Short mmCIF file of C-alpha atoms in Angstrom, two decimals:
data_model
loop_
_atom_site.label_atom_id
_atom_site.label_comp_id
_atom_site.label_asym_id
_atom_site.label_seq_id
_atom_site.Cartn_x
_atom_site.Cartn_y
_atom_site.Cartn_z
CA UNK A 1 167.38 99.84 74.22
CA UNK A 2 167.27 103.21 72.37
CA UNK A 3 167.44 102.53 68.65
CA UNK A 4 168.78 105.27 66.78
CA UNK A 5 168.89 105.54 62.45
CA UNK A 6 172.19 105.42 60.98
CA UNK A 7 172.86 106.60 58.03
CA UNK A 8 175.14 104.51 55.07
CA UNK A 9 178.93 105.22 54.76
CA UNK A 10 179.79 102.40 52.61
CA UNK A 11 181.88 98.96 53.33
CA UNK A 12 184.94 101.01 54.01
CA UNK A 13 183.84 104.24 56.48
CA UNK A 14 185.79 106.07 58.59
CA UNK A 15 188.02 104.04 60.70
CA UNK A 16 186.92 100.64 59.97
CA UNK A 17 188.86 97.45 59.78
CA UNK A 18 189.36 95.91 56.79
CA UNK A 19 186.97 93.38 55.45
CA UNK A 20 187.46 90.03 56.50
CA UNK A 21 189.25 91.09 59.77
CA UNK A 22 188.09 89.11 62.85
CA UNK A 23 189.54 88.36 66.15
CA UNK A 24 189.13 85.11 67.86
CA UNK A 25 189.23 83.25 71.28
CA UNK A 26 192.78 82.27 71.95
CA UNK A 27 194.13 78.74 71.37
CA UNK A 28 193.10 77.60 74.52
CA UNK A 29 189.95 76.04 73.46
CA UNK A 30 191.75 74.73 70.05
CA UNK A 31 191.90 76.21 66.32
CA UNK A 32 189.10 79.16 66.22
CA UNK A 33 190.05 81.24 62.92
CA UNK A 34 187.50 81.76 60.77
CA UNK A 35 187.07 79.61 58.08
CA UNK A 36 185.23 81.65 55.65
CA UNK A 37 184.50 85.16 55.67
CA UNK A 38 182.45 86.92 52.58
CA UNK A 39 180.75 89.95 52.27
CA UNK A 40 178.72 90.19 49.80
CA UNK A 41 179.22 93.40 47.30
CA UNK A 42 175.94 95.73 48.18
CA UNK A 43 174.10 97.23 45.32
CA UNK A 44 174.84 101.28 44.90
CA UNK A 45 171.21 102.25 45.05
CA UNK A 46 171.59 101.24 48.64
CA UNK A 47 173.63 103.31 49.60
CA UNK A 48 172.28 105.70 52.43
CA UNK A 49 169.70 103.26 53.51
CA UNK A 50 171.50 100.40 55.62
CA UNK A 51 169.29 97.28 57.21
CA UNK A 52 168.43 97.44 60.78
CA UNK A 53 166.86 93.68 60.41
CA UNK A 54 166.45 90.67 58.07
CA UNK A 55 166.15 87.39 57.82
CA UNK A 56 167.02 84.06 56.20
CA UNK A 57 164.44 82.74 53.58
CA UNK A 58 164.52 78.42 53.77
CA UNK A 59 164.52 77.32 50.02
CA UNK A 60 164.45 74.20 48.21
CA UNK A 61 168.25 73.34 48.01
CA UNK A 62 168.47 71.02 50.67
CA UNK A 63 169.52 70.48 53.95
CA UNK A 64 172.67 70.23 55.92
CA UNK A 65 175.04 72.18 52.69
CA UNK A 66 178.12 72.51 53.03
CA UNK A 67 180.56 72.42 50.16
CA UNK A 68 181.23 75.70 48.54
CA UNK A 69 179.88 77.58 46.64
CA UNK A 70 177.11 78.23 48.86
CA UNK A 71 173.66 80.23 47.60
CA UNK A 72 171.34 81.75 50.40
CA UNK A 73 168.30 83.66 50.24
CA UNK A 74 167.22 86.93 52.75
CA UNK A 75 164.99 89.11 53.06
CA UNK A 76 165.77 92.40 54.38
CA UNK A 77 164.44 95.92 55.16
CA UNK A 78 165.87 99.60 54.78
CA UNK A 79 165.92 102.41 57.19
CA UNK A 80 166.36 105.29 54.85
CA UNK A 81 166.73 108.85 55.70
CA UNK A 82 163.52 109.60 54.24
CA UNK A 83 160.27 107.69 54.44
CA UNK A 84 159.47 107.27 50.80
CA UNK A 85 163.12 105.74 49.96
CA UNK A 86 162.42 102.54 51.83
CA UNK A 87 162.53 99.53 50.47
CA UNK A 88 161.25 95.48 51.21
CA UNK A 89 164.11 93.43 49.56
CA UNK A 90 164.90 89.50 48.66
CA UNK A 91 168.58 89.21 48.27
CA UNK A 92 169.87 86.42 46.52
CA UNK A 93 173.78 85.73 47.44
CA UNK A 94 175.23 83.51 45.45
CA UNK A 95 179.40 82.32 44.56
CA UNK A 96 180.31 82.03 48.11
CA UNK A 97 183.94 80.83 48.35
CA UNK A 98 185.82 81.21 51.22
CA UNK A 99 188.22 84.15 51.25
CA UNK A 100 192.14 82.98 50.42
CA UNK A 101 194.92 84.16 52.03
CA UNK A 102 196.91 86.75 50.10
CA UNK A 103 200.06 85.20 47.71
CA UNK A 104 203.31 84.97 49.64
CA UNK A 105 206.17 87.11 49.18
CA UNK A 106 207.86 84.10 47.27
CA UNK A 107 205.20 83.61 44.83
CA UNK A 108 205.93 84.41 40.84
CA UNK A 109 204.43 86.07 38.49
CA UNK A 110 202.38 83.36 36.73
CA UNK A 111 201.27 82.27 40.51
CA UNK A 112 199.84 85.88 40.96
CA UNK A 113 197.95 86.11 37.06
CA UNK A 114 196.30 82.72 37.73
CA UNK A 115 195.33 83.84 41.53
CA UNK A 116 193.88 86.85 40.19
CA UNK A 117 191.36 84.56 37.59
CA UNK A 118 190.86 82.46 40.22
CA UNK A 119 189.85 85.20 42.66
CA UNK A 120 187.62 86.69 39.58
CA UNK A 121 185.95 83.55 39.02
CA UNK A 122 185.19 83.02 43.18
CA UNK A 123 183.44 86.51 43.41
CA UNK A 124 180.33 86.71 45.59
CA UNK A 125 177.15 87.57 43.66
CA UNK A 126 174.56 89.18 44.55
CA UNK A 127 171.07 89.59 42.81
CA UNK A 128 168.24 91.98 44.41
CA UNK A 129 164.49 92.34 43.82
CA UNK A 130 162.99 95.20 45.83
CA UNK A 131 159.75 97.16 46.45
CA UNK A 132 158.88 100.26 47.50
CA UNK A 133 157.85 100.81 51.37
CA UNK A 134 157.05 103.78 52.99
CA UNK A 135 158.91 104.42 56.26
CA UNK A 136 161.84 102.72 57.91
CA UNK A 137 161.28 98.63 58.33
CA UNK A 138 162.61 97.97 61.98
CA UNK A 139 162.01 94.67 61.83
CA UNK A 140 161.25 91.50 59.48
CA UNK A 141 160.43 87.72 59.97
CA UNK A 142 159.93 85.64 57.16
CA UNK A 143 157.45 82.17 57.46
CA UNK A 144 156.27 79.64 55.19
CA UNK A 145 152.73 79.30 55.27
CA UNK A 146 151.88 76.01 53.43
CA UNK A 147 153.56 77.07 49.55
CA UNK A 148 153.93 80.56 50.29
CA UNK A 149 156.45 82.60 51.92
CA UNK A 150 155.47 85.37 53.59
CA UNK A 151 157.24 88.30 55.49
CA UNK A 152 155.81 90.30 58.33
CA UNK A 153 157.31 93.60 58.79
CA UNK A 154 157.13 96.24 61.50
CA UNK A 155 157.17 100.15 60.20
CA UNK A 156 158.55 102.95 61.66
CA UNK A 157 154.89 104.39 60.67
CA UNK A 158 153.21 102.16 63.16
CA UNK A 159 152.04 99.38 61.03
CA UNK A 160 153.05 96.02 60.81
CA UNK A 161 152.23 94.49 57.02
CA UNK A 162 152.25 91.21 55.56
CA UNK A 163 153.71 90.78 52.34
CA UNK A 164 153.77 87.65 49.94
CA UNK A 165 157.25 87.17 48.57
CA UNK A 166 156.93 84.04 45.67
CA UNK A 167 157.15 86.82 42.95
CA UNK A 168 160.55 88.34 44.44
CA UNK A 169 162.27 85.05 45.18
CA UNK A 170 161.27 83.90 41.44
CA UNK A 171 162.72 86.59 40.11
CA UNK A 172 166.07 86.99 41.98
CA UNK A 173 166.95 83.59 40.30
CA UNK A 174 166.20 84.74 36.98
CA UNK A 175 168.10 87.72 35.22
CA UNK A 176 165.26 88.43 32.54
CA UNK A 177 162.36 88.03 34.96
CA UNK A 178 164.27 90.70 37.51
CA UNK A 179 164.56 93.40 34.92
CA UNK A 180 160.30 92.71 34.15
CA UNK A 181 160.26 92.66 37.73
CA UNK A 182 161.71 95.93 38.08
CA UNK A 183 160.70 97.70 35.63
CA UNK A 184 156.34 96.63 35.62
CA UNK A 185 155.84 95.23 38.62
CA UNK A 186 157.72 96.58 41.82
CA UNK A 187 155.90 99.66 42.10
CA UNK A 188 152.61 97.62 42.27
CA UNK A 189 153.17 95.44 44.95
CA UNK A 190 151.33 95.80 47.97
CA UNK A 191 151.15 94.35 51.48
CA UNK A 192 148.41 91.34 51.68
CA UNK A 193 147.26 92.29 55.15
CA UNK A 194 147.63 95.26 57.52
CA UNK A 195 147.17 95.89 60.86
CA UNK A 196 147.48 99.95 62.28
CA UNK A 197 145.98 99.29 65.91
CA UNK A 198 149.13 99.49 67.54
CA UNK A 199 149.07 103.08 68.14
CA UNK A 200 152.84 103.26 67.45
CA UNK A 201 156.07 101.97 66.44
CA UNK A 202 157.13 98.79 67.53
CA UNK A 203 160.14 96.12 67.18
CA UNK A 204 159.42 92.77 68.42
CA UNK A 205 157.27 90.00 66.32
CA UNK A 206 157.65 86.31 66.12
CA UNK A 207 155.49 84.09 63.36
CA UNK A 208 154.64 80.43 65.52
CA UNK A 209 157.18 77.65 64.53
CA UNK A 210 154.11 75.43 65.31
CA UNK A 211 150.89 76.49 63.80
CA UNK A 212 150.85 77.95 61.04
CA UNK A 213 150.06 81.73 60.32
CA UNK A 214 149.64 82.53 63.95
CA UNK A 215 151.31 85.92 64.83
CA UNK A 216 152.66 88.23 67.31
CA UNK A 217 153.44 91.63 67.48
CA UNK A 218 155.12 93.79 70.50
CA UNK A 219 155.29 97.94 70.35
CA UNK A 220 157.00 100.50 72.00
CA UNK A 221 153.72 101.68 73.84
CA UNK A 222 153.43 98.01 75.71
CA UNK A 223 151.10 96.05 74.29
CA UNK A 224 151.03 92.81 72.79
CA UNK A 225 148.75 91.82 70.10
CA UNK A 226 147.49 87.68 68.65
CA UNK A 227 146.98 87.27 64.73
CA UNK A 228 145.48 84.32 64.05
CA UNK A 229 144.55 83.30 60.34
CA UNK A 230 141.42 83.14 58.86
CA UNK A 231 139.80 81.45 56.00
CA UNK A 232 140.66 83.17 52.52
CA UNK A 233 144.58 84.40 53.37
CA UNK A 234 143.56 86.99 55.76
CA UNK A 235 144.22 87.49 59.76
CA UNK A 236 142.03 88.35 62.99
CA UNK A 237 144.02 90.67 65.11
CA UNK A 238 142.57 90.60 68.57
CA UNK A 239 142.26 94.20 70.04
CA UNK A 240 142.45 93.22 73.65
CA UNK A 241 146.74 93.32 74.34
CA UNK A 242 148.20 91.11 76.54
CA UNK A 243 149.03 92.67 79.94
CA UNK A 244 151.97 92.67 81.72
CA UNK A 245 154.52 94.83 80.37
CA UNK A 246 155.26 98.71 82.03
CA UNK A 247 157.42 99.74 79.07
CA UNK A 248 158.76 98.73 75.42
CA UNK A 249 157.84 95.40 74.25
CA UNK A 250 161.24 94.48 72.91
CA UNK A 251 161.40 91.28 71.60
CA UNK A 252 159.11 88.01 71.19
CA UNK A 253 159.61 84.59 70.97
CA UNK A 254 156.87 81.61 70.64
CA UNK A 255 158.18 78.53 72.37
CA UNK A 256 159.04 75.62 70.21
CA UNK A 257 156.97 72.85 71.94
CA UNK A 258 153.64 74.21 72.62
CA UNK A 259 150.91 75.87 70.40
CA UNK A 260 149.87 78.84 72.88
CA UNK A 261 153.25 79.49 75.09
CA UNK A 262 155.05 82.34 74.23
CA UNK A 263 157.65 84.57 76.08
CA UNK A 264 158.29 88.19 75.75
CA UNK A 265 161.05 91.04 77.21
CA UNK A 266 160.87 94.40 77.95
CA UNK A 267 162.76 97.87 78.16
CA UNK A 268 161.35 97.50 81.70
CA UNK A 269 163.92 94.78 82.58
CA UNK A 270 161.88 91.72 82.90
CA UNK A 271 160.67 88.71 80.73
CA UNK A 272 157.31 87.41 80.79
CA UNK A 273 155.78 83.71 80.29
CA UNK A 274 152.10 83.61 78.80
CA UNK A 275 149.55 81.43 77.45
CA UNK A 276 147.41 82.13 75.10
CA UNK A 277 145.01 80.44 76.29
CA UNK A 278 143.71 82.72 79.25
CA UNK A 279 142.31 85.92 78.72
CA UNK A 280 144.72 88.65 77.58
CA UNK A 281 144.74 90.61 80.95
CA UNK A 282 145.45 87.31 82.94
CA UNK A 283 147.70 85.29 80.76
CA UNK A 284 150.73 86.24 82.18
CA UNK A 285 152.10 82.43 83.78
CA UNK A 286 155.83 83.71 84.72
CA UNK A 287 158.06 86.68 85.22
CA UNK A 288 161.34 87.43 85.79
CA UNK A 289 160.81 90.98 87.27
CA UNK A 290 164.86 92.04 87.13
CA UNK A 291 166.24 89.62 84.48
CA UNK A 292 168.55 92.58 83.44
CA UNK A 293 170.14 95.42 84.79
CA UNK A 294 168.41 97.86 82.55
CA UNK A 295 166.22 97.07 78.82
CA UNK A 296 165.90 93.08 77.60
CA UNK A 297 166.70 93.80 74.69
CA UNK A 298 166.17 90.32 72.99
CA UNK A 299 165.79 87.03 73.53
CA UNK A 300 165.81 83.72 71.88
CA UNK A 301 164.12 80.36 72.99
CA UNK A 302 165.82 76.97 72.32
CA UNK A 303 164.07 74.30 69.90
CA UNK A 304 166.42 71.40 71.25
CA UNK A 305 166.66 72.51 75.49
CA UNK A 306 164.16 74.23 77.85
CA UNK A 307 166.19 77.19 77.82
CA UNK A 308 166.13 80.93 76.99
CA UNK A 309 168.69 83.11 76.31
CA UNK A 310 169.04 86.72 76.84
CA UNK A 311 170.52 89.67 75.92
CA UNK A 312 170.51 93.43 77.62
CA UNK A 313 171.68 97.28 77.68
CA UNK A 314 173.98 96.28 80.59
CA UNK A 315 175.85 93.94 78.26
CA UNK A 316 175.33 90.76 79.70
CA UNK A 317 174.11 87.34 77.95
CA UNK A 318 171.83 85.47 80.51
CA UNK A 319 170.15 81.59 79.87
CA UNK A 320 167.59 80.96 81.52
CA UNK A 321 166.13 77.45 82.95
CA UNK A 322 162.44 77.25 82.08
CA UNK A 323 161.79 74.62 84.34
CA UNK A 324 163.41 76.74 87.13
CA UNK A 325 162.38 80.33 86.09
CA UNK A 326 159.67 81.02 88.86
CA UNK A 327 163.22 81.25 90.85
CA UNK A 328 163.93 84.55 88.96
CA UNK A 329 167.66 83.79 88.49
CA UNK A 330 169.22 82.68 85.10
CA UNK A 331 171.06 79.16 85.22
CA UNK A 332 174.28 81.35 83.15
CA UNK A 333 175.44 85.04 83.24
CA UNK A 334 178.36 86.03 80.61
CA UNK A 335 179.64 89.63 80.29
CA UNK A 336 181.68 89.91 77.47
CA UNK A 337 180.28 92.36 75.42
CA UNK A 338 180.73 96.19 76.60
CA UNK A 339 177.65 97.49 75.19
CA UNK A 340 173.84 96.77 75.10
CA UNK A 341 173.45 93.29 73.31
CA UNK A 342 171.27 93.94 69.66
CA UNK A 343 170.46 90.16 69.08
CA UNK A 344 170.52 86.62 70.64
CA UNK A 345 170.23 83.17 68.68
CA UNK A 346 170.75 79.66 69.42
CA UNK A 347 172.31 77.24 67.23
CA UNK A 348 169.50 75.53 64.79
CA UNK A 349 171.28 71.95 65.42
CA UNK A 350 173.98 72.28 68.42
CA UNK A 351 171.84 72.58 71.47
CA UNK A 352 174.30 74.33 73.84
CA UNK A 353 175.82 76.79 71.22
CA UNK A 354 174.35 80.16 70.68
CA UNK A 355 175.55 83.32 68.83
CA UNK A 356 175.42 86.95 70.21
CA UNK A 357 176.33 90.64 68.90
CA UNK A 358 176.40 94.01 70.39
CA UNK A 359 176.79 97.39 70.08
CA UNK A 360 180.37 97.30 70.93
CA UNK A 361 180.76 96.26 67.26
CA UNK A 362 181.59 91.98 68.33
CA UNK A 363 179.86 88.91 67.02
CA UNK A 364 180.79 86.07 69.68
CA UNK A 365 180.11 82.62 69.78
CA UNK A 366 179.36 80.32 73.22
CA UNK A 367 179.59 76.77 73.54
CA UNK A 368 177.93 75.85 76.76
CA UNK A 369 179.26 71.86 77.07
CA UNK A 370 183.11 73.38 76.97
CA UNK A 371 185.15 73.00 79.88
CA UNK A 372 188.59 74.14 80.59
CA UNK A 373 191.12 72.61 79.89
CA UNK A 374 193.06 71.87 82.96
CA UNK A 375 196.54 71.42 81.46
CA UNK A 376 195.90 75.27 79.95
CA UNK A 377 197.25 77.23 83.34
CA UNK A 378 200.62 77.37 81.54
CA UNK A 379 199.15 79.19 78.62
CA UNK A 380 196.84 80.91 81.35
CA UNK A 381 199.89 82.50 83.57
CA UNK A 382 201.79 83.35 80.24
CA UNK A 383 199.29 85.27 79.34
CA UNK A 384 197.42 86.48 81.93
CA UNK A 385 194.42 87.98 80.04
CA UNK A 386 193.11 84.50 79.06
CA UNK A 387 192.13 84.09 82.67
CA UNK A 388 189.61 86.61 82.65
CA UNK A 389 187.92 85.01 79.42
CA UNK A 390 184.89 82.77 79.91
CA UNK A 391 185.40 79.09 79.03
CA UNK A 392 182.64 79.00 77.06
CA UNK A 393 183.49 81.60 74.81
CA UNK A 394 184.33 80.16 71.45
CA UNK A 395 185.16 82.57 68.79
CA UNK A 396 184.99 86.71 68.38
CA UNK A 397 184.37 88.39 65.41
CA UNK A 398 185.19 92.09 64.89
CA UNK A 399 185.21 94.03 61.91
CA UNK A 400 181.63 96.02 61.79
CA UNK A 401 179.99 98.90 62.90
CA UNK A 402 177.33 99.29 63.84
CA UNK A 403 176.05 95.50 64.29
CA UNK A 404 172.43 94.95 64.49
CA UNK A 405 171.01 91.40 64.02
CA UNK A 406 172.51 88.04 63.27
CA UNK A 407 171.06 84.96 62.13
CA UNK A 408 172.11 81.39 61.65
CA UNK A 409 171.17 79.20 58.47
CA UNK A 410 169.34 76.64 59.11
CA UNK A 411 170.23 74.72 56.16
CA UNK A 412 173.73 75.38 56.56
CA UNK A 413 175.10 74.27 59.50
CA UNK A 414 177.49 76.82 61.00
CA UNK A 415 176.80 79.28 58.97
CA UNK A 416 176.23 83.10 60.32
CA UNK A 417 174.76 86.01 58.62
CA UNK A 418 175.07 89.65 59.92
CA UNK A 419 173.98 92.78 59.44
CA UNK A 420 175.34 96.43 60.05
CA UNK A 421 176.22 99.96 59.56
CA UNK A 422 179.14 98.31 57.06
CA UNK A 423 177.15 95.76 55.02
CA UNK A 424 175.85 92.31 55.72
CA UNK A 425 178.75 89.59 56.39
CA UNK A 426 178.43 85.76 55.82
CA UNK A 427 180.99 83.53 57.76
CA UNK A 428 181.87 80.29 59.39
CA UNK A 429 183.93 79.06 61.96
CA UNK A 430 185.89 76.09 62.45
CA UNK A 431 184.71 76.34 66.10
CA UNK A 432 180.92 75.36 65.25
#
């Protein structure tokens, strides 16, 4: 998928629906509306430097949270016009309410003051600690490696850099240590590792969910490259790429059961099974030759079902059986979207529900265990574009431009962060 850099117009550009707006599945499949929508209010200095990727930070605040007001931690990357106004970033969003509907028409006075404190009060927050990066950050994973969170970045430049985050995600909680932050230390921080062998840009890289500090790293010239760590905090990048791939290295994703499995797509439509264990040159196990009509544009394997799902320029959303896939045909095809798909994610807990969004500006959700509803033809035949809708599709969100990545929380179950042209947007359905 061609990438191109977008420049900032601010959370209410040309032509864009208001904030909060959304679409959803019909009532077919039950009560989809969303049930909370926020987006956060983006610092100024931002402005003209939106994120093409981020991702969630776990913290300490438990698991499963649900009750409002919710706090989350990302970390994020700019793609500014220029190289040198780039910046790494830990955002710290914190206040979330869910958005009220406005006052009725029969509501007084005294209904509408005390709505108005009330709506001052609920206010999302937002703090932001930030260093300087040079070139655009195309794309960021964040892992914990023992005590220490760590985020590995790709660069427009053609590195991909390590950097420590403790320090940022101190300060974002603390107002006095921030402004230190800011003003003596974010010009000195620097990346704790490095790697430039590439020999170009790249997109796709994937930390292992399984042993720790283990690394890869896709580019845009083919090759795939191993980190593992070393003793003392550092990495060995082996300079022999895995071979396989004729074009882009898009995305990669390191299966969630076994140490040296991974899977990979590519701009030259296929996705590729290896183990680590073989020689670079021969550890190709699997490939889909044709998965998509076009670029694989990303993928995302399952932690709870042998499946992978994925996403391409010709719009479509394919899973894919991995105990079937020497067949070469996906167990699920769903065209909804219109345009190439920009990211792919199962749900953390719900095995068969996964979230999608593409360039046609739409966020949808997919349950695979839902099943028409037989008694539904009425509905169906009064409306006769709910025929043509998949079964499975849950819930539609519209709203952005420009949508990039999503993510789901993992310690908030439901819970969907997005980012785009028009800001990053937190929500959550009823449907999930």
């Amino acid at each position: 998928m061609k990438r191109t850099r977008v420049g900032w117009e601010g959370k209410h550009g040309p032509g864009r629906t208001p904030p909060g707006a959304a679409s959803c599945a019909p009532s077919l499949w039950g009560h989809h509306e969303p049930e909370r929508i926020w987006s956060p209010q983006i610092s100024p200095s931002l402005k003209g430097a939106p994120c093409l990727s981020f991702d969630i930070v776990r913290d300490h605040l438990g698991d499963n949270r649900t009750e409002l007001p919710l706090t989350l931690y990302l970390c994020a990357g700019t793609q500014a016009e220029s190289a040198q106004s780039n910046r790494l970033m830990v955002l710290r969003m914190h206040n979330l309410h869910g958005t009220k509907p406005p006052p009725s028409e029969g509501s007084d006075e005294e209904e509408e003051e005390e709505d108005e404190e009330d709506e001052e009060e609920r206010k999302p927050q937002l703090e932001l600690a930030m260093v300087p990066h040079y070139g655009g950050i195309n794309r960021v994973r964040v892992s914990w490696l023992g005590e220490e969170p760590v985020a590995g970045i790709w660069s427009e430049k053609g590195q991909v850099e390590l950097y420590a985050l403790r320090r940022l995600l101190q300060v974002v909680d603390d107002p006095q240590a921030l402004a230190t932050f800011l003003r003596d230390e974010q010009a000195r921080v620097k990346p704790i590792f490095a790697f430039a062998g590439h020999m170009g840009e790249g997109f796709a890289l994937d930390w292992s969910p399984r042993v720790s500090g283990r690394l890869l790293t896709g580019d845009c010239q083919k090759n795939i490259h191993l980190w593992t760590p070393t003793d003392g905090g550092s990495w060995h990048v082996d300079q022999r790429p895995f071979v396989g791939h004729t074009r882009s290295v898009e995305d990669l994703q390191w299966s969630p059961t076994e140490d040296t499995v991974f899977a990979s797509c590519s701009a030259d439509a296929s996705i590729r099974i290896w183990d680590i264990r073989a020689a670079p040159s021969k550890a190709c196990m699997l490939t889909a030759a044709t998965a998509h009509d076009g670029d694989v544009n990303v993928i995302s394997w399952s932690r709870r079902e042998p499946f992978l799902l994925s996403g391409g320029d010709d719009g479509a959303l394919k899973v894919w059986d991995l105990r079937q896939f020497k067949s070469g045909s996906p167990v699920a095809t769903f065209k909804q979207h219109v345009a190439p798909v920009t990211s792919v994610e199962w749900h953390p807990q719900d095995s068969g529900v996964f979230a999608a969004s593409g360039a046609d500006n739409q966020i949808t959700q997919w349950d695979l265990a839902v099943e028409r509803d037989p008694e539904a033809g009425e509905v169906e035949s009064a409306d006769p574009g709910l025929a043509g809708l998949p079964q499975q599709l849950l819930f539609v969100h519209q709203g952005e431009t420009d949508l990039k990545e999503l993510h789901w929380h993992p310690q908030c179950p439901g819970l969907l962060v997005s980012t785009a042209l028009s800001g990053f947007t937190v929500f959550r359905t009823i449907s999930v």
